[in-house]
Short mmCIF file of C-alpha atoms and ligand atoms in Angstrom, two decimals:
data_model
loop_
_atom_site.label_atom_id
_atom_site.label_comp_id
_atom_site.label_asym_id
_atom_site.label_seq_id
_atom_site.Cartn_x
_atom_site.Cartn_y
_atom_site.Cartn_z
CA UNK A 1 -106.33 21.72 77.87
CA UNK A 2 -103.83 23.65 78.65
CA UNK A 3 -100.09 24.01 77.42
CA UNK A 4 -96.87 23.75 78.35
CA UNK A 5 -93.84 26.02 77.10
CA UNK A 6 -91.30 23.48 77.01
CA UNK A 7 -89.78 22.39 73.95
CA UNK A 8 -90.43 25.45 71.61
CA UNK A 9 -93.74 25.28 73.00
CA UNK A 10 -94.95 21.79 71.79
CA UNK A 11 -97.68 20.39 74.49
CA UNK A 12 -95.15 16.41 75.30
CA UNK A 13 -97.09 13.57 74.12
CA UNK A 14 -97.03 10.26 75.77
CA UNK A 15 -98.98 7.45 73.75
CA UNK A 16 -99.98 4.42 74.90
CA UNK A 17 -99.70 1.53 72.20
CA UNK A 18 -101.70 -1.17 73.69
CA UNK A 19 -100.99 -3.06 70.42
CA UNK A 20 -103.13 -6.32 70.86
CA UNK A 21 -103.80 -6.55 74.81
CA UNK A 22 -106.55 -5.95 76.77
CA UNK A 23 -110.24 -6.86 75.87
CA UNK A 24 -112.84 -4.19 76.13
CA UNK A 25 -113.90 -5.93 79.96
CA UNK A 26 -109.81 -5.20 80.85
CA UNK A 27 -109.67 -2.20 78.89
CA UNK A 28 -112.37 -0.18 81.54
CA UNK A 29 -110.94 -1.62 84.81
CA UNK A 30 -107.40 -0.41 83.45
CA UNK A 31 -108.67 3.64 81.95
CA UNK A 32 -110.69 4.23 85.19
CA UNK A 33 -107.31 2.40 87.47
CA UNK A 34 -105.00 4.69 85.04
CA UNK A 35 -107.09 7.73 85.71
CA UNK A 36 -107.27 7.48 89.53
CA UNK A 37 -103.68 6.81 90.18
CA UNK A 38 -102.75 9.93 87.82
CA UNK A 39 -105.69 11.94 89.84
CA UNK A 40 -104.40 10.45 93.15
CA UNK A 41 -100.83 12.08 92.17
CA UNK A 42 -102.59 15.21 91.60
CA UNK A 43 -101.05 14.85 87.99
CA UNK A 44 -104.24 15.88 85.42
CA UNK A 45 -102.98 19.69 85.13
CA UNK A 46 -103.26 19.17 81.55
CA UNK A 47 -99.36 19.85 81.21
CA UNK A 48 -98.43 16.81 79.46
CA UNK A 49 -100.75 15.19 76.89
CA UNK A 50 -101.94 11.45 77.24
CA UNK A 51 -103.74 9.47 74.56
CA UNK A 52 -104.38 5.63 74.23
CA UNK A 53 -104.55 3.55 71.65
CA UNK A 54 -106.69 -0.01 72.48
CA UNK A 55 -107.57 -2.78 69.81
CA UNK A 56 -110.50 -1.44 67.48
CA UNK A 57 -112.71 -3.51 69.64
CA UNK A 58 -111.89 -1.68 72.67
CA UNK A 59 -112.52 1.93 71.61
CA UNK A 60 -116.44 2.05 71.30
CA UNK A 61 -116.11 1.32 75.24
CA UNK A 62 -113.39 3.43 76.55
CA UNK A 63 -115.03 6.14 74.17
CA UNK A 64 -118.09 6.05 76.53
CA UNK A 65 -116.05 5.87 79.57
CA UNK A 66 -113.77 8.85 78.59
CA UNK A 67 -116.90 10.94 78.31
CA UNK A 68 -118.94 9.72 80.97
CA UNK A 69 -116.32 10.17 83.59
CA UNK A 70 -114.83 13.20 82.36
CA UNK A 71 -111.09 11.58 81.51
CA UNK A 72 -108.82 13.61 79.90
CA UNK A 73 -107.27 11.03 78.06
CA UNK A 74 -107.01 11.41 73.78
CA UNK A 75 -108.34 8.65 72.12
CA UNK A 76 -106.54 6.59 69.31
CA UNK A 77 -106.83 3.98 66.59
CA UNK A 78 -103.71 1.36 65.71
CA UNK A 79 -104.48 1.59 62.11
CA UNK A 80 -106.77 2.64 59.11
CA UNK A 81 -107.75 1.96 56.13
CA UNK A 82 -107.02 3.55 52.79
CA UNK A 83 -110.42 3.29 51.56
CA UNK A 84 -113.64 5.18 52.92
CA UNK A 85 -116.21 2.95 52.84
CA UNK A 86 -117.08 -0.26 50.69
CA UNK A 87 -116.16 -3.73 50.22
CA UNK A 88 -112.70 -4.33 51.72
CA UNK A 89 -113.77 -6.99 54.07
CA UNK A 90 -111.77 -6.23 57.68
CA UNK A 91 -110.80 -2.81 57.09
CA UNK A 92 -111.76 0.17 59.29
CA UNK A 93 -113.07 3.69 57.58
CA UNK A 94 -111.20 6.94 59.24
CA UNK A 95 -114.73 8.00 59.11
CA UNK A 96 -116.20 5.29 61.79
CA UNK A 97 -112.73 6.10 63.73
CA UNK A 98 -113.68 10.02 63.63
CA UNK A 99 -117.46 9.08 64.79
CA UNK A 100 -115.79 7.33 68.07
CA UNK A 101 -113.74 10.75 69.00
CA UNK A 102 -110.90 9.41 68.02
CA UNK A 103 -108.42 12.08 67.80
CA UNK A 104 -105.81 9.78 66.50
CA UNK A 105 -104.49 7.01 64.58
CA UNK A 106 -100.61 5.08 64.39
CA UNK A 107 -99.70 4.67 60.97
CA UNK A 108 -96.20 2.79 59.89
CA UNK A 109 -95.86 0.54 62.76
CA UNK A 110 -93.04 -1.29 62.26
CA UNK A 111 -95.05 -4.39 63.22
CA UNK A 112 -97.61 -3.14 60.21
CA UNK A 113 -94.25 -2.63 57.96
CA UNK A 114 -93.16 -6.12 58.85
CA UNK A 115 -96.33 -8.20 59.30
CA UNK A 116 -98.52 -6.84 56.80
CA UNK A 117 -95.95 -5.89 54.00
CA UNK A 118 -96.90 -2.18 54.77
CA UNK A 119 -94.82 -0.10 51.76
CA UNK A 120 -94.37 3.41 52.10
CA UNK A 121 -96.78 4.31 49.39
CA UNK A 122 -99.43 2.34 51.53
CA UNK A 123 -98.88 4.33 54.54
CA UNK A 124 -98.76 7.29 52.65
CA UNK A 125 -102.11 6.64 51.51
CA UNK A 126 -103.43 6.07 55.00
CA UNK A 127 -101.60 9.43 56.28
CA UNK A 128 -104.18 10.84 53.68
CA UNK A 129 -107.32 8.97 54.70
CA UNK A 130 -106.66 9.89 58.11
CA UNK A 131 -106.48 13.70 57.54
CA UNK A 132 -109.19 13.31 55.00
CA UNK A 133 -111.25 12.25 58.29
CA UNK A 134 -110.01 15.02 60.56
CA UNK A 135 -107.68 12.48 62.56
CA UNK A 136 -104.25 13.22 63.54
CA UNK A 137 -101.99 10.08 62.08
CA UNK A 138 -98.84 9.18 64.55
CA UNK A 139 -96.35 8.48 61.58
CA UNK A 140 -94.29 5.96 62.67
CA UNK A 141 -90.49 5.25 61.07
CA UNK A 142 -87.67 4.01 62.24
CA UNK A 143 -84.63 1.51 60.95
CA UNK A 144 -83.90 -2.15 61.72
CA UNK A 145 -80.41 -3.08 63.22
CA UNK A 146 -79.47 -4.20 59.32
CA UNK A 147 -80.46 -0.27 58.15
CA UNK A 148 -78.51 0.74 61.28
CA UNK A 149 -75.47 -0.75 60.47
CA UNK A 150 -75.33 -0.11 56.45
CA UNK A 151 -77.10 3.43 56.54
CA UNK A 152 -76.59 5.11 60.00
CA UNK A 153 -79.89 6.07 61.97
CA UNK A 154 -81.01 8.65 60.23
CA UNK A 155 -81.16 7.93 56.30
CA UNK A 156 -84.37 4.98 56.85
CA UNK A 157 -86.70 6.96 58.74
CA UNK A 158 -86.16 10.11 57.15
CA UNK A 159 -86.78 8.48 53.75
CA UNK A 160 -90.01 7.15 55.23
CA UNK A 161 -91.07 10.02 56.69
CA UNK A 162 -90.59 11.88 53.15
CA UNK A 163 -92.48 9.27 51.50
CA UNK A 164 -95.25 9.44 54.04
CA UNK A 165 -95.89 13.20 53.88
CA UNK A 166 -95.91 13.42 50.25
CA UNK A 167 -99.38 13.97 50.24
CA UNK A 168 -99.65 15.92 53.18
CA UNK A 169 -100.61 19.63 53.02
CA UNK A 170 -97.96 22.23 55.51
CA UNK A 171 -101.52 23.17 57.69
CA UNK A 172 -101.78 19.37 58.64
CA UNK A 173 -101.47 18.31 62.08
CA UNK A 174 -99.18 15.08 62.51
CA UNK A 175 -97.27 13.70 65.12
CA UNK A 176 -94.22 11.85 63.87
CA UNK A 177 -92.69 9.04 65.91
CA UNK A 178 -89.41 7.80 65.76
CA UNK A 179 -89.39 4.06 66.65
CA UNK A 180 -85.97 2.54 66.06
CA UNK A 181 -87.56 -0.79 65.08
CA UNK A 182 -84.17 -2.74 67.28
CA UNK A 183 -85.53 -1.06 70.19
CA UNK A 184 -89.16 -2.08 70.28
CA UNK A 185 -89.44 -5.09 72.99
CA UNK A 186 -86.35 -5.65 73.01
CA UNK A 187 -85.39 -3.76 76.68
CA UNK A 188 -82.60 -2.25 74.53
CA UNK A 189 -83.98 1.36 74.10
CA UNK A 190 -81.91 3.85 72.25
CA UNK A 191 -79.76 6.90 74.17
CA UNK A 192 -81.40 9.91 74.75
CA UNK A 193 -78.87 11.23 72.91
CA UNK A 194 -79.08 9.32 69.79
CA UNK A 195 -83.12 9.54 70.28
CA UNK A 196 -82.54 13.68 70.04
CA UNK A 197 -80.06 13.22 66.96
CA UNK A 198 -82.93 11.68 65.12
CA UNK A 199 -85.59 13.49 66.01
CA UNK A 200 -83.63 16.29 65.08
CA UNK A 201 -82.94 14.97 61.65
CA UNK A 202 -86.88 14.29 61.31
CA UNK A 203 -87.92 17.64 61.98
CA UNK A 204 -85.61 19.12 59.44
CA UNK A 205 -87.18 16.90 56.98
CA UNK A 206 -90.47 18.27 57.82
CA UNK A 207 -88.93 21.80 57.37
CA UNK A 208 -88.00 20.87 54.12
CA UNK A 209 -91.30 18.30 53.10
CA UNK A 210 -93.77 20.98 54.35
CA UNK A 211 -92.83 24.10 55.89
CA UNK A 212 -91.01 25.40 59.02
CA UNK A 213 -93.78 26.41 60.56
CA UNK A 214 -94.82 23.06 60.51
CA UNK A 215 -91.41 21.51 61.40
CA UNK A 216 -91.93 24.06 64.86
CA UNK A 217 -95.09 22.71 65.52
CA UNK A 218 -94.71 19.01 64.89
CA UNK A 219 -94.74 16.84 67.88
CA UNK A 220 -91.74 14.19 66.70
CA UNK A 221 -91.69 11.33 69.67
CA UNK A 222 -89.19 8.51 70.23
CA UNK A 223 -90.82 5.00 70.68
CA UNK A 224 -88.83 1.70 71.51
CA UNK A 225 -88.58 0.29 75.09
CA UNK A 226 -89.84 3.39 76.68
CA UNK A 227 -89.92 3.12 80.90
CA UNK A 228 -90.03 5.33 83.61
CA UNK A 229 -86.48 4.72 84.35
CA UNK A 230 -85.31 6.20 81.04
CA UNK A 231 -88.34 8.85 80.40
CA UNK A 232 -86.61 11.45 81.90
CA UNK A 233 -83.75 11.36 79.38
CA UNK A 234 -85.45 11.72 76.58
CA UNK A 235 -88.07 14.48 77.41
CA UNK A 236 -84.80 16.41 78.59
CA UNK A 237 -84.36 16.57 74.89
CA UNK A 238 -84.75 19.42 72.90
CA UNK A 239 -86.17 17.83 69.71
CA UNK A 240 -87.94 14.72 71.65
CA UNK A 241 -91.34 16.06 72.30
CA UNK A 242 -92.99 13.05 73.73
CA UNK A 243 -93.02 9.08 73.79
CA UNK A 244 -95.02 6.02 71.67
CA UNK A 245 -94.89 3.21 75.17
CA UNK A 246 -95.91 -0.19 73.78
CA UNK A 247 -94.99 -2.78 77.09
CA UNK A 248 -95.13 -0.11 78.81
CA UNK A 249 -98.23 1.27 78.61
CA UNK A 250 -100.26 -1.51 79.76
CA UNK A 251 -98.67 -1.24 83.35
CA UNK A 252 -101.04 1.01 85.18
CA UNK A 253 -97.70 2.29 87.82
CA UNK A 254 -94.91 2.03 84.98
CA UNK A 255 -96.87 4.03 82.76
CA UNK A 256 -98.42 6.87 85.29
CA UNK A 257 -95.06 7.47 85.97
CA UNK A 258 -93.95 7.79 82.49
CA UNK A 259 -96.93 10.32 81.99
CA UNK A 260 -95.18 12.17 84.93
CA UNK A 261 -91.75 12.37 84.18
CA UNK A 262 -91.73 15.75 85.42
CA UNK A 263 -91.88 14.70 88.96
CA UNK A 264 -88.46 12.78 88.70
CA UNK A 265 -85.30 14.08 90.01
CA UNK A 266 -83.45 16.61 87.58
CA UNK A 267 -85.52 17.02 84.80
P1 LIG B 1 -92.24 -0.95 73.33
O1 LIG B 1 -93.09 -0.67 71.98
O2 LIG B 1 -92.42 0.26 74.22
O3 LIG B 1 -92.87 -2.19 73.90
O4 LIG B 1 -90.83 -1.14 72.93
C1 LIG B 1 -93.13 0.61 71.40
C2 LIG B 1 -94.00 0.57 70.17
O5 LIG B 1 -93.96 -0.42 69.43
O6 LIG B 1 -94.74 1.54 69.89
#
């Protein structure tokens, strides 16, 4: 696929986070409707990079469609497990995840943070699994309204993203996503401008964790009530290299037009 020389040269990212929605029946009927409209608008110049993330149970399915009709869409898991094999009843290997293409997996949802008492150590250890399995993890960090108000923006999800690369060699290829955890659902998305001074913030931190080589070639997204009426914004950032769309993302229209935010006026 080809790329793009925007943003120090960083292909944009926009990631679909289906979280749980959409059975594997729903899940076809919305890739091959997703994939026609963005045909329709001519869009598929390979400019911008898409990838989806469906339930587990989904991906077996849109794996086959992907390849049978040719759909340039990357393919991603919501989680993995630490482990690689063995008995850890409901866990998913990165190895079965790399043996269904999947190119990528979110690690450090909030949602994982907060529903399954995620630590940092625990994601860190799935950051590893993944690249052990030749997937790409989507690091996600971000603060709650409490961290924003005591620490600032910047001081939670760069101490997660610190913790999360600590075992992470300066060759790897991550994506990092900033996901300010008061602007997920809520309809309350962050500015563009406080979305750059993040992201910003983040890729320093990667200069420093890793390299700055690596901190030039890291996609860092922002996630947290993405829509096509704020897309633009962001990608007009020069540290925002991309978008994680939960809601979003399961609207075929809303979320072809995030994919092409290039088409709106003044970006
Ligand atoms: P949202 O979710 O776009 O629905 O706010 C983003 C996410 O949780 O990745």
């Amino acid at each position: 696929m080809a790329t793009v020389n925007t943003s120090g040269g960083r292909t944009p990212l926009i990631a679909g986070n289906w979280k749980m929605n959409l059975d594997h029946l729903q899940a076809v009927a919305f890739v091959q409707k997703l994939h026609w409209t963005l045909k329709d608008a001519k869009h598929e110049d390979g400019s911008v990079e898409v990838a989806i993330f469906p339930p587990f149970t989904d991906l077996r399915t849109v794996q086959t469609l992907l390849d049978a009709d040719k759909i340039p869409f990357g393919l991603g898991a919501q989680d993995v497990s630490t482990k690689d094999s063995g008995a850890y009843t409901g866990e998913i290997s990165g190895a079965f995840l790399s043996k269904l293409d999947c190119r990528y997996v979110i690690i450090g949802h909030s949602e994982r943070r907060e529903y399954h008492a995620e630590s940092d150590d625990v994601v860190a250890a799935k950051v590893k699994a993944a690249l052990a399995h030749g997937l790409v993890p989507v690091i996600c960090v971000g603060e709650t309204a409490d961290d924003l108000e005591k620490h600032g923006a910047s001081a939670v999800p760069v101490a997660q993203l610190k913790a999360a690369l600590q075992h992470v060699p300066a060759s790897a290829d991550v994506v990092v996503a900033y996901e300010p955890v008061w602007a997920i659902g809520s309809g309350q998305a962050a500015t563009a401008e406080q979305a750059q001074e993040v992201c910003a913030t983040l890729r320093q931190a990667i200069a420093t964790e890793l390299d700055d080589e690596a901190a030039a070639r890291t996609r860092v997204l922002y996630g947290g009530s993405v829509k096509a009426a704020n897309i633009a914004g962001f990608m007009r950032q020069p540290d925002v290299d991309g978008a994680l769309v939960g809601g979003a993302s399961l609207l075929v229209d809303e979320f072809s037009s995030i994919i092409r935010y290039q088409k709106h006026v003044g970006v």
